């Protein structure tokens, strides 16, 4: 496809937001064009640049200096962030990208928009890479023009323009940019596609880039429709606790929708993404387990469990140490050894010290309005506390060993009366 006239590029900024903008500026052609375009079309008052210094090339320092000179000429503030690229088995491309995105996310201010220079050729390459990795419709939708990112948003205004458009703009405006020699290394997947595969495709199909980008756009439309259905389906199985879903209602769904709902639920909770076999394991081992089986699927410090009709998902947290005990007056919050704290609100302190301790088994508890004590195990069952959460509960006892409170979930009759008289309450922060 022939390049558009350089003057057509400013139209790419039609949806420029009224917000602070942070350009990811590598110094290469693409980001050089993007930075110049933004700086010269609407001024620099709300614009800054961020250069990620990977330290992977001998010229990395010189590249950072080039970026500093360019930004000074344009009147754009520049931040240079040095990162360590950790190769964790996903390859150098993925490791560098992860380090770069981590730096972007950490540097972004609340409400700020990160602006990246990905263009139509990048979109075509991304679709091919994901297709070769067996991605579904979500992956084939490739890169979004807009999406949430960290505490702000991410914007890719150049996705409808090819690299030739950007080159024409740079030449017309006399821009200088960095040519990273690693871009010609075809041992990297994306470079192999760019240097070897795409030229061959263009020989047969001159508009291959645009056609592949259009396929990505159509996949994005399908993804958006699926996302809307997923949100509605998730709401239909949700409970008052966002960490719990109804197993019975989940099982009434088609398996394909249920799989998408499970992935969306995990993502919304901020837990690590499920592994490739995660949904299948949850389907076969957890959702259909007996009510009292306490079935579990764990991965990367998170777990999905079943109990009664509910499916629970959360980070795996340590139990309260059995030998831990602490006197507490209520005057100041009490840090707990396994995380979180216990505090008293509405009163300056308790009448005397109580003992905060772990559950050992065999405890009995007299609830308000009851004349007889009940086994703590049965009280916790009645309260609907799942078994794995019971071992995290801080218990309060008086000097004689009488149980006063089960965290902030239930109080004994005398302690409940004491709190009510003062308009006070216990607060257990479990984090």
Short mmCIF file of C-alpha atoms in Angstrom, two decimals:
data_model
loop_
_atom_site.label_atom_id
_atom_site.label_comp_id
_atom_site.label_asym_id
_atom_site.label_seq_id
_atom_site.Cartn_x
_atom_site.Cartn_y
_atom_site.Cartn_z
CA UNK A 1 0.00 0.00 0.00
CA UNK A 2 1.50 3.40 -0.95
CA UNK A 3 2.21 5.75 1.94
CA UNK A 4 -0.30 8.42 2.83
CA UNK A 5 0.83 12.01 2.44
CA UNK A 6 2.79 13.10 5.53
CA UNK A 7 0.11 15.70 6.25
CA UNK A 8 -2.42 12.91 6.94
CA UNK A 9 -0.67 11.80 10.13
CA UNK A 10 -2.03 14.60 12.36
CA UNK A 11 -5.50 13.13 11.77
CA UNK A 12 -4.34 10.14 13.82
CA UNK A 13 -4.63 12.38 16.89
CA UNK A 14 -8.37 12.97 16.44
CA UNK A 15 -9.12 11.36 19.81
CA UNK A 16 -6.30 13.02 21.73
CA UNK A 17 -7.53 13.13 25.34
CA UNK A 18 -7.61 16.11 27.64
CA UNK A 19 -5.09 14.55 29.99
CA UNK A 20 -1.39 14.41 30.77
CA UNK A 21 0.46 12.43 28.09
CA UNK A 22 3.62 10.36 28.53
CA UNK A 23 5.26 9.20 25.28
CA UNK A 24 7.25 5.99 25.36
CA UNK A 25 10.29 7.33 23.49
CA UNK A 26 12.95 4.83 22.39
CA UNK A 27 14.58 7.25 19.94
CA UNK A 28 13.71 5.04 16.96
CA UNK A 29 11.80 6.17 13.90
CA UNK A 30 8.33 5.32 15.17
CA UNK A 31 8.54 7.04 18.55
CA UNK A 32 10.46 9.98 17.04
CA UNK A 33 7.55 10.63 14.68
CA UNK A 34 5.00 10.24 17.48
CA UNK A 35 6.83 12.62 19.81
CA UNK A 36 7.27 15.26 17.11
CA UNK A 37 3.65 14.90 16.02
CA UNK A 38 2.29 15.39 19.53
CA UNK A 39 4.68 18.23 20.39
CA UNK A 40 3.96 20.25 17.24
CA UNK A 41 0.20 19.78 16.88
CA UNK A 42 -1.04 20.64 20.36
CA UNK A 43 1.94 21.96 22.29
CA UNK A 44 4.00 20.51 25.10
CA UNK A 45 2.23 21.83 28.20
CA UNK A 46 0.74 18.41 29.04
CA UNK A 47 3.39 16.28 27.33
CA UNK A 48 6.44 14.41 28.62
CA UNK A 49 8.62 11.59 27.36
CA UNK A 50 9.94 8.44 29.01
CA UNK A 51 13.01 6.58 27.73
CA UNK A 52 13.64 3.07 29.05
CA UNK A 53 17.38 2.32 29.23
CA UNK A 54 17.69 -1.46 28.92
CA UNK A 55 21.49 -1.46 28.97
CA UNK A 56 21.53 -4.32 26.44
CA UNK A 57 23.57 -2.55 23.74
CA UNK A 58 26.97 -0.80 23.94
CA UNK A 59 25.38 2.34 22.51
CA UNK A 60 22.57 2.45 25.09
CA UNK A 61 24.05 5.50 26.86
CA UNK A 62 24.47 7.33 23.54
CA UNK A 63 20.85 6.56 22.66
CA UNK A 64 19.67 8.06 25.93
CA UNK A 65 21.74 11.19 25.21
CA UNK A 66 20.20 11.44 21.72
CA UNK A 67 16.72 11.27 23.28
CA UNK A 68 17.67 13.99 25.77
CA UNK A 69 18.89 16.31 22.97
CA UNK A 70 15.76 15.75 20.89
CA UNK A 71 13.45 16.40 23.83
CA UNK A 72 15.35 19.54 24.76
CA UNK A 73 14.93 20.84 21.22
CA UNK A 74 11.19 20.17 21.30
CA UNK A 75 10.78 21.52 24.85
CA UNK A 76 9.50 18.17 26.15
CA UNK A 77 10.58 16.98 29.63
CA UNK A 78 12.34 13.60 29.50
CA UNK A 79 12.70 10.90 32.15
CA UNK A 80 15.27 8.14 31.61
CA UNK A 81 14.53 4.93 33.53
CA UNK A 82 17.17 2.21 33.79
CA UNK A 83 15.87 -1.36 34.03
CA UNK A 84 17.34 -4.81 34.53
CA UNK A 85 16.13 -7.27 31.92
CA UNK A 86 15.50 -10.60 33.64
CA UNK A 87 15.40 -13.52 31.23
CA UNK A 88 12.94 -15.93 32.79
CA UNK A 89 12.64 -18.48 30.01
CA UNK A 90 10.31 -16.52 27.73
CA UNK A 91 13.14 -15.28 25.51
CA UNK A 92 14.98 -11.94 25.29
CA UNK A 93 12.19 -10.18 23.35
CA UNK A 94 9.59 -11.00 25.99
CA UNK A 95 11.98 -10.20 28.84
CA UNK A 96 12.82 -6.76 27.44
CA UNK A 97 9.16 -6.04 26.77
CA UNK A 98 8.21 -7.05 30.33
CA UNK A 99 10.92 -4.78 31.78
CA UNK A 100 9.81 -1.91 29.57
CA UNK A 101 6.12 -2.26 30.43
CA UNK A 102 6.98 -2.56 34.11
CA UNK A 103 8.89 0.73 33.90
CA UNK A 104 6.01 2.40 32.07
CA UNK A 105 3.46 1.23 34.64
CA UNK A 106 5.60 2.36 37.57
CA UNK A 107 6.31 5.79 36.07
CA UNK A 108 2.73 6.60 35.07
CA UNK A 109 0.85 9.08 37.26
CA UNK A 110 -2.83 8.54 38.14
CA UNK A 111 -4.98 9.49 35.16
CA UNK A 112 -1.98 9.96 32.86
CA UNK A 113 -2.03 8.45 29.37
CA UNK A 114 0.89 6.41 28.08
CA UNK A 115 1.25 6.96 24.32
CA UNK A 116 3.02 4.30 22.25
CA UNK A 117 4.02 4.41 18.58
CA UNK A 118 2.82 1.00 17.39
CA UNK A 119 1.57 1.22 13.80
CA UNK A 120 -0.25 -0.91 11.23
CA UNK A 121 2.81 -3.00 10.34
CA UNK A 122 3.31 -3.81 14.03
CA UNK A 123 -0.34 -4.81 14.25
CA UNK A 124 0.00 -7.19 11.29
CA UNK A 125 3.11 -8.78 12.80
CA UNK A 126 1.40 -9.15 16.17
CA UNK A 127 -1.57 -10.93 14.63
CA UNK A 128 0.72 -13.36 12.80
CA UNK A 129 2.78 -14.06 15.92
CA UNK A 130 -0.31 -14.77 17.97
CA UNK A 131 -1.86 -16.93 15.26
CA UNK A 132 1.34 -18.99 15.14
CA UNK A 133 1.11 -19.44 18.92
CA UNK A 134 -2.44 -20.76 18.63
CA UNK A 135 -4.22 -17.75 20.14
CA UNK A 136 -8.00 -17.47 20.16
CA UNK A 137 -10.14 -14.46 19.31
CA UNK A 138 -8.85 -12.42 22.24
CA UNK A 139 -5.24 -12.84 21.11
CA UNK A 140 -6.02 -12.33 17.43
CA UNK A 141 -7.58 -8.97 18.28
CA UNK A 142 -3.91 -7.98 18.73
CA UNK A 143 -3.27 -4.47 20.04
CA UNK A 144 -6.01 -2.10 21.19
CA UNK A 145 -6.00 1.57 20.31
CA UNK A 146 -7.12 2.31 23.87
CA UNK A 147 -6.97 0.26 27.05
CA UNK A 148 -6.54 0.64 30.78
CA UNK A 149 -2.92 0.54 31.91
CA UNK A 150 -1.67 0.72 35.48
CA UNK A 151 -3.16 3.79 37.16
CA UNK A 152 -3.85 5.41 33.80
CA UNK A 153 -4.57 4.46 30.20
CA UNK A 154 -2.63 3.43 27.10
CA UNK A 155 -3.18 5.05 23.69
CA UNK A 156 -1.81 3.91 20.31
CA UNK A 157 -2.85 6.65 17.87
CA UNK A 158 -0.81 5.39 14.88
CA UNK A 159 -2.35 1.93 14.46
CA UNK A 160 -4.12 2.91 11.22
CA UNK A 161 -0.90 4.11 9.58
CA UNK A 162 1.89 2.04 8.05
CA UNK A 163 5.60 2.42 8.63
CA UNK A 164 5.99 4.05 5.20
CA UNK A 165 3.65 6.81 6.36
CA UNK A 166 5.86 7.42 9.38
CA UNK A 167 9.03 7.37 7.28
CA UNK A 168 7.56 9.94 4.87
CA UNK A 169 6.64 12.19 7.79
CA UNK A 170 10.11 11.90 9.34
CA UNK A 171 11.84 12.72 6.07
CA UNK A 172 9.52 15.65 5.37
CA UNK A 173 10.30 17.16 8.79
CA UNK A 174 14.00 16.36 8.83
CA UNK A 175 13.78 14.18 11.93
CA UNK A 176 16.76 12.23 13.27
CA UNK A 177 16.32 8.82 14.82
CA UNK A 178 18.23 5.81 16.12
CA UNK A 179 18.58 2.60 14.11
CA UNK A 180 18.93 -0.24 16.60
CA UNK A 181 21.10 -2.92 14.92
CA UNK A 182 19.27 -5.64 16.86
CA UNK A 183 16.22 -4.95 14.68
CA UNK A 184 17.95 -6.80 11.83
CA UNK A 185 18.66 -9.91 13.95
CA UNK A 186 16.29 -12.52 12.52
CA UNK A 187 16.87 -14.87 15.45
CA UNK A 188 14.11 -12.83 17.12
CA UNK A 189 10.62 -13.91 16.07
CA UNK A 190 9.26 -10.46 15.28
CA UNK A 191 12.36 -9.52 13.28
CA UNK A 192 12.11 -12.76 11.32
CA UNK A 193 8.54 -11.89 10.37
CA UNK A 194 9.47 -8.31 9.54
CA UNK A 195 12.61 -9.08 7.53
CA UNK A 196 11.78 -12.39 5.89
CA UNK A 197 8.07 -13.21 5.96
CA UNK A 198 6.29 -9.90 5.42
CA UNK A 199 8.31 -8.94 2.30
CA UNK A 200 7.44 -12.31 0.78
CA UNK A 201 3.76 -11.87 1.61
CA UNK A 202 3.76 -8.39 0.06
CA UNK A 203 5.19 -9.81 -3.18
CA UNK A 204 2.00 -11.84 -3.59
CA UNK A 205 -0.42 -9.63 -1.67
CA UNK A 206 0.73 -5.98 -1.76
CA UNK A 207 -1.83 -4.95 0.84
CA UNK A 208 -0.99 -7.79 3.27
CA UNK A 209 -0.28 -5.42 6.18
CA UNK A 210 -3.60 -3.67 5.84
CA UNK A 211 -5.49 -6.95 5.38
CA UNK A 212 -3.95 -8.50 8.49
CA UNK A 213 -4.59 -5.35 10.49
CA UNK A 214 -8.20 -5.43 9.31
CA UNK A 215 -8.50 -9.04 10.50
CA UNK A 216 -7.21 -7.89 13.89
CA UNK A 217 -9.82 -5.11 13.93
CA UNK A 218 -12.62 -7.59 13.15
CA UNK A 219 -11.33 -9.92 15.85
CA UNK A 220 -11.38 -6.97 18.24
CA UNK A 221 -15.06 -6.39 17.45
CA UNK A 222 -15.79 -10.05 18.16
CA UNK A 223 -13.76 -9.83 21.37
CA UNK A 224 -15.72 -6.80 22.51
CA UNK A 225 -19.01 -8.63 21.94
CA UNK A 226 -17.70 -11.64 23.86
CA UNK A 227 -16.45 -9.37 26.66
CA UNK A 228 -19.89 -7.85 27.04
CA UNK A 229 -21.44 -11.30 27.25
CA UNK A 230 -18.77 -12.41 29.72
CA UNK A 231 -19.49 -9.46 31.99
CA UNK A 232 -23.20 -10.25 31.96
CA UNK A 233 -22.56 -13.95 32.58
CA UNK A 234 -20.17 -13.22 35.46
CA UNK A 235 -22.77 -10.97 37.08
CA UNK A 236 -25.31 -13.80 36.86
CA UNK A 237 -23.13 -16.14 38.97
CA UNK A 238 -21.68 -13.54 41.34
CA UNK A 239 -22.36 -13.31 45.06
CA UNK A 240 -22.06 -10.51 47.59
CA UNK A 241 -18.40 -11.50 48.02
CA UNK A 242 -16.44 -10.82 44.80
CA UNK A 243 -14.14 -13.74 45.66
CA UNK A 244 -17.05 -16.22 45.44
CA UNK A 245 -19.19 -17.57 42.60
CA UNK A 246 -22.17 -19.91 42.67
CA UNK A 247 -21.13 -23.37 41.48
CA UNK A 248 -24.69 -24.36 40.65
CA UNK A 249 -25.21 -21.35 38.39
CA UNK A 250 -21.78 -21.81 36.80
CA UNK A 251 -22.60 -25.40 35.91
CA UNK A 252 -25.79 -24.25 34.19
CA UNK A 253 -23.69 -22.30 31.66
CA UNK A 254 -22.28 -23.67 28.39
CA UNK A 255 -18.72 -24.87 28.99
CA UNK A 256 -17.22 -22.37 26.54
CA UNK A 257 -18.85 -19.41 28.29
CA UNK A 258 -17.95 -20.82 31.71
CA UNK A 259 -14.28 -20.95 30.71
CA UNK A 260 -14.31 -17.30 29.69
CA UNK A 261 -16.15 -16.30 32.88
CA UNK A 262 -13.58 -18.08 35.04
CA UNK A 263 -10.69 -16.29 33.31
CA UNK A 264 -12.44 -12.93 33.58
CA UNK A 265 -13.20 -13.50 37.27
CA UNK A 266 -9.57 -14.32 38.04
CA UNK A 267 -8.40 -11.25 36.12
CA UNK A 268 -10.84 -8.92 37.91
CA UNK A 269 -9.60 -10.20 41.28
CA UNK A 270 -6.06 -9.24 40.29
CA UNK A 271 -4.79 -12.80 40.64
CA UNK A 272 -2.14 -14.31 38.34
CA UNK A 273 -3.54 -15.45 35.01
CA UNK A 274 -4.63 -19.09 34.95
CA UNK A 275 -2.15 -21.46 33.31
CA UNK A 276 -3.04 -23.17 30.04
CA UNK A 277 -4.59 -26.14 31.83
CA UNK A 278 -6.16 -24.05 34.60
CA UNK A 279 -9.74 -24.00 33.38
CA UNK A 280 -9.69 -27.73 32.60
CA UNK A 281 -8.32 -28.50 36.09
CA UNK A 282 -10.96 -26.32 37.77
CA UNK A 283 -13.67 -27.97 35.67
CA UNK A 284 -12.59 -31.52 36.45
CA UNK A 285 -11.34 -31.18 40.03
CA UNK A 286 -13.09 -28.26 41.72
CA UNK A 287 -16.44 -27.14 40.30
CA UNK A 288 -18.01 -30.59 40.37
CA UNK A 289 -16.50 -31.72 43.70
CA UNK A 290 -18.73 -32.76 46.61
CA UNK A 291 -19.88 -29.89 48.84
CA UNK A 292 -17.62 -30.96 51.71
CA UNK A 293 -14.63 -32.08 49.62
CA UNK A 294 -12.63 -28.83 49.97
CA UNK A 295 -11.30 -29.32 46.43
CA UNK A 296 -8.36 -27.12 45.43
CA UNK A 297 -6.50 -25.95 42.32
CA UNK A 298 -3.43 -23.82 43.11
CA UNK A 299 -1.03 -21.88 40.87
CA UNK A 300 1.50 -19.06 41.40
CA UNK A 301 0.46 -18.33 44.98
CA UNK A 302 -3.27 -18.29 44.22
CA UNK A 303 -5.98 -20.91 44.60
CA UNK A 304 -9.51 -21.74 43.49
CA UNK A 305 -11.39 -23.84 46.06
CA UNK A 306 -14.88 -25.24 46.43
CA UNK A 307 -16.97 -25.39 49.56
CA UNK A 308 -20.71 -25.87 49.74
CA UNK A 309 -22.23 -24.23 46.66
CA UNK A 310 -19.47 -21.68 46.32
CA UNK A 311 -16.32 -21.44 44.27
CA UNK A 312 -13.70 -19.33 46.08
CA UNK A 313 -10.64 -17.65 44.56
CA UNK A 314 -7.95 -15.75 46.44
CA UNK A 315 -4.24 -15.54 47.14
CA UNK A 316 -2.93 -18.34 49.33
CA UNK A 317 -2.29 -16.91 52.78
CA UNK A 318 -0.48 -18.37 55.78
CA UNK A 319 -2.30 -19.65 58.86
CA UNK A 320 -2.08 -18.00 62.26
CA UNK A 321 0.92 -19.61 64.06
CA UNK A 322 -0.44 -22.01 66.67
CA UNK A 323 2.02 -20.89 69.35
CA UNK A 324 1.41 -17.16 68.91
CA UNK A 325 -0.27 -15.25 71.75
CA UNK A 326 -0.33 -11.56 72.55
CA UNK A 327 -1.84 -9.40 75.27
CA UNK A 328 -3.83 -6.52 73.80
CA UNK A 329 -5.47 -3.49 75.38
CA UNK A 330 -7.19 -2.22 72.24
CA UNK A 331 -5.47 1.16 72.58
CA UNK A 332 -3.52 0.71 69.33
CA UNK A 333 -3.97 -1.67 66.39
CA UNK A 334 -2.38 -5.07 66.92
CA UNK A 335 -0.28 -6.36 63.99
CA UNK A 336 -0.89 -10.05 63.41
CA UNK A 337 2.00 -12.41 62.67
CA UNK A 338 0.48 -13.76 59.44
CA UNK A 339 -0.48 -10.36 58.04
CA UNK A 340 -3.21 -7.83 58.72
CA UNK A 341 -4.16 -6.35 62.05
CA UNK A 342 -6.84 -6.19 64.72
CA UNK A 343 -8.12 -2.82 65.90
CA UNK A 344 -10.81 -1.35 68.16
CA UNK A 345 -12.95 1.46 66.78
CA UNK A 346 -15.32 3.69 68.78
CA UNK A 347 -13.54 3.27 72.13
CA UNK A 348 -10.08 4.30 73.31
CA UNK A 349 -9.30 0.89 74.79
CA UNK A 350 -10.72 -2.22 76.38
CA UNK A 351 -11.36 -2.32 80.14
CA UNK A 352 -8.36 -4.59 80.54
CA UNK A 353 -5.97 -6.67 78.49
CA UNK A 354 -7.31 -9.59 76.52
CA UNK A 355 -5.32 -12.42 74.97
CA UNK A 356 -5.27 -12.68 71.17
CA UNK A 357 -4.36 -16.14 69.94
CA UNK A 358 -4.81 -18.77 67.27
CA UNK A 359 -7.48 -21.44 67.16
CA UNK A 360 -6.31 -24.73 68.67
CA UNK A 361 -9.47 -26.82 68.53
CA UNK A 362 -11.99 -27.66 71.21
CA UNK A 363 -12.94 -24.03 71.94
CA UNK A 364 -16.53 -23.34 72.90
CA UNK A 365 -18.46 -20.11 72.47
CA UNK A 366 -21.62 -18.60 73.97
CA UNK A 367 -23.32 -16.33 71.46
CA UNK A 368 -25.71 -13.48 72.39
CA UNK A 369 -29.22 -14.76 73.03
CA UNK A 370 -28.00 -18.31 73.66
CA UNK A 371 -27.92 -20.00 77.07
CA UNK A 372 -25.55 -22.80 76.13
CA UNK A 373 -22.10 -22.83 74.63
CA UNK A 374 -21.46 -24.34 71.22
CA UNK A 375 -18.33 -25.81 69.69
CA UNK A 376 -16.42 -23.15 67.80
CA UNK A 377 -16.31 -25.47 64.79
CA UNK A 378 -20.11 -25.45 64.59
CA UNK A 379 -20.31 -21.68 65.10
CA UNK A 380 -17.88 -21.16 62.21
CA UNK A 381 -19.91 -23.51 60.03
CA UNK A 382 -23.08 -21.55 60.83
CA UNK A 383 -21.26 -18.31 59.99
CA UNK A 384 -20.29 -19.77 56.61
CA UNK A 385 -16.53 -19.44 57.18
CA UNK A 386 -14.72 -21.82 54.80
CA UNK A 387 -12.37 -24.32 56.48
CA UNK A 388 -9.13 -22.86 55.08
CA UNK A 389 -10.05 -19.38 56.41
CA UNK A 390 -10.76 -20.61 59.93
CA UNK A 391 -7.06 -21.13 60.63
CA UNK A 392 -6.39 -17.44 59.97
CA UNK A 393 -8.88 -16.12 62.50
CA UNK A 394 -7.54 -14.24 65.54
CA UNK A 395 -9.48 -15.21 68.67
CA UNK A 396 -9.90 -13.00 71.76
CA UNK A 397 -10.09 -14.55 75.24
CA UNK A 398 -10.17 -13.04 78.73
CA UNK A 399 -7.66 -13.85 81.47
CA UNK A 400 -9.76 -16.86 82.54
CA UNK A 401 -9.66 -18.32 79.02
CA UNK A 402 -13.28 -17.43 78.19
CA UNK A 403 -13.65 -16.84 74.45
CA UNK A 404 -14.82 -13.26 73.81
CA UNK A 405 -14.65 -12.81 70.05
CA UNK A 406 -13.99 -14.63 66.80
CA UNK A 407 -12.09 -11.89 64.97
CA UNK A 408 -14.81 -9.37 64.04
CA UNK A 409 -17.27 -12.09 62.96
CA UNK A 410 -18.97 -12.96 66.26
CA UNK A 411 -18.87 -11.80 69.89
CA UNK A 412 -19.80 -13.46 73.18
CA UNK A 413 -22.85 -12.09 74.97
CA UNK A 414 -20.86 -10.03 77.57
CA UNK A 415 -18.42 -8.64 75.02
CA UNK A 416 -21.22 -7.85 72.58
CA UNK A 417 -23.00 -5.88 75.31
CA UNK A 418 -19.77 -4.02 76.18
CA UNK A 419 -19.28 -2.98 72.54
CA UNK A 420 -22.91 -1.92 72.12
CA UNK A 421 -22.83 0.28 75.23
CA UNK A 422 -19.91 2.23 73.77
CA UNK A 423 -20.89 2.16 70.12
CA UNK A 424 -17.63 0.35 69.44
CA UNK A 425 -16.56 -2.53 67.23
CA UNK A 426 -13.61 -4.74 66.40
CA UNK A 427 -12.11 -4.54 62.91
CA UNK A 428 -10.04 -7.39 61.52
CA UNK A 429 -7.98 -6.30 58.53
CA UNK A 430 -6.95 -9.54 56.81
CA UNK A 431 -4.23 -8.58 54.33
#
